[in-house]
Coordinates of C-alpha atoms and ligand atoms in Angstrom, one line a residue:
X15 CA -26.8 30.4 -177.1
X16 CA -28.8 29.6 -174.0
X17 CA -27.8 26.0 -173.3
X18 CA -24.5 24.6 -172.1
X19 CA -21.9 22.6 -174.0
X20 CA -22.6 18.9 -173.8
X21 CA -25.8 19.4 -171.9
X22 CA -28.1 16.4 -172.6
X23 CA -31.5 17.8 -173.6
X24 CA -34.5 15.5 -174.1
X25 CA -37.0 16.9 -176.5
X26 CA -40.3 15.1 -176.2
X27 CA -42.7 15.2 -179.2
X28 CA -39.7 15.7 -181.5
X29 CA -41.7 14.7 -184.6
X30 CA -44.3 17.4 -183.9
X31 CA -44.4 20.9 -185.2
X32 CA -42.9 22.4 -182.1
X33 CA -40.6 19.6 -181.2
X34 CA -39.0 19.5 -184.6
X35 CA -38.5 23.2 -184.6
X36 CA -36.8 22.9 -181.2
X37 CA -34.5 20.2 -182.5
X38 CA -33.6 22.4 -185.5
X39 CA -32.7 25.2 -183.2
X40 CA -30.7 23.0 -180.8
X41 CA -28.7 21.7 -183.8
X42 CA -27.0 25.1 -183.7
X43 CA -25.7 24.5 -180.2
X44 CA -23.2 22.2 -178.6
X45 CA -25.7 20.3 -176.6
X46 CA -26.6 16.6 -177.1
X47 CA -30.2 16.2 -178.2
X48 CA -32.1 13.2 -177.0
X49 CA -35.3 12.1 -178.8
X50 CA -37.5 9.0 -178.5
X51 CA -40.3 8.2 -180.9
X52 CA -43.6 7.3 -179.4
X53 CA -43.2 3.6 -180.6
X54 CA -40.3 3.2 -178.2
X55 CA -41.4 5.7 -175.5
X56 CA -45.1 6.2 -175.0
X57 CA -45.1 8.9 -172.2
X58 CA -48.6 7.8 -171.0
X59 CA -46.8 4.6 -169.7
X60 CA -45.3 5.4 -166.4
X61 CA -42.9 2.4 -166.2
X62 CA -41.5 3.0 -169.7
X63 CA -41.0 6.6 -168.9
X64 CA -39.1 5.8 -165.6
X65 CA -37.0 3.3 -167.5
X66 CA -36.1 5.8 -170.2
X67 CA -35.0 8.4 -167.7
X68 CA -33.0 5.8 -165.8
X69 CA -31.2 4.8 -169.0
X70 CA -30.7 8.2 -170.6
X71 CA -30.3 10.6 -167.7
X72 CA -31.1 13.9 -169.5
X73 CA -30.0 17.1 -167.8
X74 CA -32.9 19.1 -169.2
X75 CA -36.3 18.3 -170.7
X76 CA -38.3 20.3 -173.2
X77 CA -41.8 18.9 -173.1
X78 CA -43.3 19.4 -176.6
X79 CA -45.4 16.2 -176.6
X80 CA -49.2 16.5 -176.5
X81 CA -52.4 15.0 -177.8
X82 CA -53.6 17.9 -179.9
X83 CA -56.6 18.3 -182.2
X84 CA -59.2 20.7 -183.6
X85 CA -62.5 21.7 -182.0
X86 CA -64.4 18.7 -183.2
X87 CA -61.8 16.2 -181.9
X88 CA -61.5 18.0 -178.5
X89 CA -65.2 18.2 -178.1
X90 CA -65.9 14.6 -179.1
X91 CA -63.1 12.9 -177.1
X92 CA -62.6 14.9 -173.9
X93 CA -61.8 11.7 -172.0
X94 CA -58.8 11.0 -174.1
X95 CA -57.7 14.6 -174.3
X96 CA -57.7 15.0 -170.5
X97 CA -56.4 11.5 -169.6
X98 CA -53.5 11.3 -172.1
X99 CA -52.3 14.9 -171.6
X100 CA -52.5 14.7 -167.9
X101 CA -50.8 11.3 -167.7
X102 CA -48.0 12.3 -170.0
X103 CA -47.4 15.4 -168.0
X104 CA -47.5 13.7 -164.6
X105 CA -45.3 10.8 -165.8
X106 CA -42.7 13.0 -167.5
X107 CA -42.4 15.7 -164.9
X108 CA -42.3 13.2 -162.0
X109 CA -39.7 10.9 -163.8
X110 CA -37.6 14.0 -164.5
X111 CA -37.5 15.0 -160.9
X112 CA -36.8 11.5 -159.6
X113 CA -33.9 11.3 -162.0
X114 CA -32.2 14.6 -161.0
X115 CA -33.4 16.8 -163.9
X116 CA -32.9 20.4 -162.7
X117 CA -34.4 22.1 -165.7
X118 CA -37.8 21.4 -167.3
X119 CA -39.6 23.5 -169.8
X120 CA -43.3 22.7 -170.2
X121 CA -45.3 23.8 -173.3
X122 CA -48.6 25.3 -172.4
X123 CA -50.7 27.4 -174.8
X124 CA -52.6 30.6 -174.8
X125 CA -55.7 28.5 -175.5
X126 CA -55.7 27.5 -171.9
X127 CA -56.5 31.0 -170.6
X128 CA -60.1 31.7 -169.7
X129 CA -62.5 32.2 -172.6
X130 CA -63.4 35.8 -171.8
X131 CA -60.2 37.1 -170.3
X132 CA -59.2 40.7 -171.0
X133 CA -57.2 41.4 -174.1
X134 CA -54.3 41.5 -174.6
X135 CA -53.9 38.4 -172.4
X136 CA -51.6 38.7 -169.5
X137 CA -50.1 35.8 -167.6
X138 CA -52.2 36.7 -164.5
X139 CA -55.4 35.7 -166.4
X140 CA -54.6 32.0 -165.9
X141 CA -57.4 30.4 -163.8
X142 CA -59.3 33.7 -163.5
X143 CA -62.5 32.5 -165.3
X144 CA -64.3 29.8 -167.1
X145 CA -62.5 27.9 -169.9
X146 CA -63.7 27.6 -173.4
X147 CA -66.0 24.6 -173.2
X148 CA -64.9 23.0 -176.5
X149 CA -61.3 22.5 -175.3
X150 CA -61.9 22.4 -171.6
X151 CA -60.4 18.8 -171.2
X152 CA -57.2 19.7 -173.0
X153 CA -56.9 23.0 -171.0
X154 CA -57.4 21.3 -167.7
X155 CA -54.7 18.8 -168.4
X156 CA -52.3 21.5 -169.6
X157 CA -53.0 23.7 -166.6
X158 CA -52.4 20.8 -164.3
X159 CA -49.0 20.2 -166.0
X160 CA -48.0 23.8 -165.8
X161 CA -49.0 24.0 -162.1
X162 CA -47.2 20.8 -161.3
X163 CA -44.0 22.4 -162.7
X164 CA -44.6 25.4 -160.4
X165 CA -45.2 23.1 -157.4
X166 CA -42.1 21.1 -158.0
X167 CA -40.1 24.3 -158.2
X168 CA -41.7 25.7 -155.0
X169 CA -41.4 22.5 -153.0
X170 CA -38.1 21.1 -154.3
X171 CA -36.2 24.0 -155.7
X172 CA -35.8 22.7 -159.3
X173 CA -36.3 25.1 -162.2
X174 CA -39.4 23.7 -163.8
X175 CA -41.3 26.4 -165.8
X176 CA -43.6 26.9 -168.8
X177 CA -44.0 28.8 -172.0
X178 CA -47.4 29.8 -173.3
X179 CA -47.2 30.1 -177.1
X180 CA -49.8 31.9 -179.1
X181 CA -51.1 30.6 -182.5
X182 CA -48.1 29.0 -184.3
X183 CA -47.4 28.5 -188.0
X184 CA -44.4 27.2 -189.9
X185 CA -42.8 24.0 -191.2
X186 CA -44.4 20.8 -189.9
X187 CA -47.9 22.3 -189.6
X188 CA -51.0 20.3 -190.1
X189 CA -52.8 21.0 -193.4
X190 CA -55.9 18.8 -192.9
X191 CA -58.8 20.2 -195.1
X192 CA -61.2 20.4 -192.1
X193 CA -59.2 20.2 -188.9
X194 CA -56.3 22.6 -189.5
X195 CA -55.8 26.0 -187.9
X196 CA -56.7 29.1 -189.8
X197 CA -53.3 30.0 -191.3
X198 CA -52.4 26.6 -192.7
X199 CA -56.0 26.2 -193.9
X200 CA -55.7 29.5 -195.9
X201 CA -52.4 28.4 -197.4
X202 CA -53.9 25.2 -198.5
X203 CA -57.1 26.8 -199.9
X204 CA -55.3 29.6 -201.8
X205 CA -52.8 27.2 -203.2
X206 CA -55.6 24.9 -204.4
X207 CA -57.6 27.9 -205.8
X208 CA -54.5 29.1 -207.8
X209 CA -53.9 25.7 -209.3
X210 CA -57.5 25.2 -210.3
X211 CA -58.1 28.7 -211.4
X212 CA -60.9 29.3 -208.9
X213 CA -62.2 32.9 -209.3
X214 CA -62.8 33.5 -205.6
X215 CA -62.1 32.1 -202.2
X216 CA -64.6 32.6 -199.4
X217 CA -63.6 33.3 -195.8
X218 CA -65.9 32.1 -193.0
X219 CA -67.4 35.0 -191.0
X220 CA -66.8 38.7 -191.5
X221 CA -63.0 38.5 -191.7
X222 CA -62.9 41.1 -188.9
X223 CA -61.7 39.1 -185.9
X224 CA -58.1 39.9 -185.0
X225 CA -55.6 37.2 -184.4
X226 CA -51.8 36.9 -183.6
X227 CA -49.4 34.5 -185.2
X228 CA -45.9 33.4 -184.2
X229 CA -43.5 31.5 -186.5
X230 CA -42.5 28.2 -184.8
X231 CA -38.8 28.8 -185.3
X232 CA -39.2 32.0 -183.2
X233 CA -40.9 29.9 -180.5
X234 CA -37.9 27.5 -180.6
X235 CA -35.5 30.4 -180.2
X236 CA -37.6 31.8 -177.3
X237 CA -37.5 28.3 -175.6
X238 CA -33.7 28.2 -175.8
X239 CA -33.6 31.7 -174.4
X240 CA -35.9 30.9 -171.5
X241 CA -33.7 28.0 -170.7
X242 CA -30.7 30.3 -170.3
X243 CA -32.4 32.4 -167.6
X244 CA -31.4 31.7 -164.1
X245 CA -34.8 32.6 -162.7
X246 CA -37.5 32.4 -165.5
X247 CA -41.1 33.2 -164.7
X248 CA -43.3 30.2 -163.8
X249 CA -45.0 30.8 -167.1
X250 CA -44.6 33.4 -169.8
X251 CA -46.5 34.2 -173.0
X252 CA -44.6 33.7 -176.2
X253 CA -46.1 35.7 -179.0
X254 CA -45.5 38.8 -181.1
X255 CA -48.0 41.0 -179.4
X256 CA -49.0 42.1 -183.0
X257 CA -52.4 41.1 -184.4
X258 CA -54.2 41.5 -187.7
X259 CA -57.7 40.8 -189.0
X260 CA -58.4 37.5 -190.7
X261 CA -59.1 39.4 -193.9
X262 CA -55.6 41.1 -193.7
X263 CA -54.1 37.7 -193.1
X264 CA -56.0 36.2 -196.1
X265 CA -54.7 39.0 -198.3
X266 CA -51.1 38.3 -197.2
X267 CA -51.5 34.6 -197.8
X268 CA -53.0 35.1 -201.2
X269 CA -50.1 37.4 -202.2
X270 CA -47.6 35.0 -200.9
X271 CA -49.1 32.1 -202.8
X272 CA -49.6 34.2 -205.9
X273 CA -53.4 33.8 -206.0
X274 CA -55.0 36.7 -207.9
X275 CA -58.7 35.9 -207.5
X276 CA -61.2 37.6 -205.2
X277 CA -61.5 37.2 -201.5
X278 CA -65.1 37.0 -200.3
X279 CA -66.5 36.8 -196.8
X280 CA -69.5 34.9 -195.5
X281 CA -70.9 37.0 -192.5
X282 CA -73.6 34.3 -191.9
X283 CA -70.9 32.1 -190.4
X284 CA -69.7 32.6 -186.8
X285 CA -66.7 34.9 -186.2
X286 CA -65.5 33.6 -182.8
X287 CA -63.8 35.9 -180.3
X288 CA -63.4 39.4 -181.8
X289 CA -59.8 39.8 -180.6
X290 CA -57.2 37.3 -179.3
X291 CA -53.7 38.6 -178.7
X292 CA -51.1 38.1 -176.0
X293 CA -49.4 40.7 -173.8
X294 CA -45.7 40.1 -174.3
X295 CA -44.4 42.6 -171.8
X296 CA -43.1 39.9 -169.5
X297 CA -41.4 38.1 -172.4
X298 CA -39.7 41.3 -173.5
X299 CA -38.6 41.9 -169.9
X300 CA -37.1 38.4 -170.0
X301 CA -34.9 39.8 -172.9
X302 CA -36.5 38.1 -175.9
X303 CA -38.5 39.5 -178.8
X304 CA -39.7 37.8 -182.0
X305 CA -37.5 38.1 -185.1
X306 CA -39.5 36.7 -188.0
X307 CA -42.1 39.1 -189.3
X308 CA -45.3 37.6 -190.7
X309 CA -44.5 38.2 -194.4
X310 CA -41.1 36.6 -194.1
X311 CA -42.6 33.7 -192.1
X312 CA -45.3 33.2 -194.7
X313 CA -42.8 33.0 -197.5
X314 CA -40.7 30.4 -195.6
X315 CA -43.8 28.4 -194.7
X316 CA -45.3 28.4 -198.2
X317 CA -41.9 27.3 -199.6
X318 CA -41.9 24.4 -197.1
X319 CA -45.6 23.6 -198.0
X320 CA -44.6 23.3 -201.7
X321 CA -41.7 21.1 -200.9
X322 CA -43.9 18.8 -198.8
X323 CA -46.6 18.7 -201.5
X324 CA -43.9 17.9 -204.2
X325 CA -42.5 15.1 -202.0
X326 CA -46.0 13.8 -201.3
X327 CA -45.4 14.2 -197.6
X328 CA -47.8 17.1 -196.6
X329 CA -49.0 16.6 -193.1
X330 CA -52.8 16.4 -193.1
X331 CA -53.8 14.0 -190.4
Ligands
NAP21 N1 -49.4 24.3 -182.9 C1 -49.8 25.4 -182.3 O1 -50.4 26.3 -182.9 C2 -49.6 25.5 -180.8 C3 -49.9 26.8 -180.2 C4 -49.7 26.9 -178.8 C5 -49.2 25.9 -178.1 N2 -48.8 24.7 -178.7 C6 -48.4 23.6 -177.8 O2 -47.1 23.0 -178.3 C7 -47.1 21.6 -177.9 C8 -46.8 20.8 -179.1 O3 -47.7 21.1 -180.2 P1 -47.5 20.7 -181.7 O4 -48.3 21.7 -182.5 O5 -46.1 20.5 -182.0 O6 -48.2 19.3 -181.7 P2 -48.0 18.1 -182.7 O7 -47.3 18.6 -184.0 O8 -49.2 17.3 -182.8 O9 -46.9 17.2 -182.0 C9 -47.2 16.5 -180.8 C10 -46.1 15.5 -180.6 O10 -46.4 14.8 -179.3 C11 -46.2 13.4 -179.5 N3 -47.0 12.6 -178.6 C12 -48.3 12.6 -178.5 N4 -48.7 11.6 -177.7 C13 -47.6 11.0 -177.2 C14 -47.3 10.0 -176.3 N5 -48.3 9.3 -175.7 N6 -46.0 9.6 -176.1 C15 -45.0 10.3 -176.7 N7 -45.2 11.3 -177.6 C16 -46.5 11.6 -177.8 C17 -46.5 13.2 -181.0 O11 -45.9 12.0 -181.4 P3 -46.2 11.3 -182.8 O12 -45.2 12.0 -183.7 O13 -45.9 9.9 -182.6 O14 -47.6 11.6 -183.2 C18 -46.0 14.4 -181.6 O15 -44.6 14.2 -182.0 C19 -48.5 21.3 -177.3 O16 -48.4 21.3 -175.9 C20 -49.4 22.5 -177.8 O17 -50.4 22.8 -176.9 C21 -49.0 24.5 -180.0

């Protein structure tokens, strides 16, 4: 449950991976879901945002809109990543407050924690060290949005709070050949290797780094749960707390896809951080735990990938 009957909930970014999962989850409730495509509501435009809140008067906002991108895009266009994300957050959080919204859930990300913070990552690591330089602009904007929620809560008594999801996967993911995240990239590569009869697939690096993955439908469920709490934490990690090596992940993806060739590694390529995993103690204390295990989630995601390929609608922008 988590949300009240007839509650009007605005989901921003509803066509995105997270926003669409949240809309699917809310479809099981009695609330009224409001959405607005970017063509009619560009959240970087302050006046349009105010007018929207004036007209629609949501009770609650789930903020799943963002300008997101891979390392190359983040590194090449830091001006746009900082400006657009910051402006969207300031406009939306401010307009919500000015129009009586009592509940606001802001989407952060574990990628905004400091680069070298202790593992597993706890919520107290925020702002405790230097950010990863390649996504600094994005992280600064997100941190500002998250802190703005905290400040509104402290100064004005509204329940504005944030969730910090780990790496996500699931329906609606981006399968761009160069810019996608590791899990969708592996699905795409193994699928292609199976169809073309490739004898082997090569992983970048040693395959030893450990990573954590959460199905986006679990995130949507966690969001609805957090909205049901009277006094949620200002920000809380949303993950599984379970990690595996990239090699183990690749083996699981290959099995799911039905690829029977070899998996090779290329240790001459960089590995990145050896371990990245969230501490989910606070999340569990909040009464929520993930439900979808990785194998089940991979099967569901691969089925969705195949449907999208067949329909010629695979997202790869
Ligand atoms: N994906 C992950 O692995 C992951 C992990 C941790 C946290 N998160 C967080 O979750 C949030 C959503 O991510 P996502 O993966 O769902 O991203 P996504 O699939 O790219 O979706 C982003 C959405 O934001 C909308 N948007 C962008 N600029 C806008 C603007 N100016 N006005 C109105 N809408 C705008 C986009 O609209 P269009 O449909 O028009 O493009 C899109 O619907 C982000 O804050 C991200 O940091 C994601």
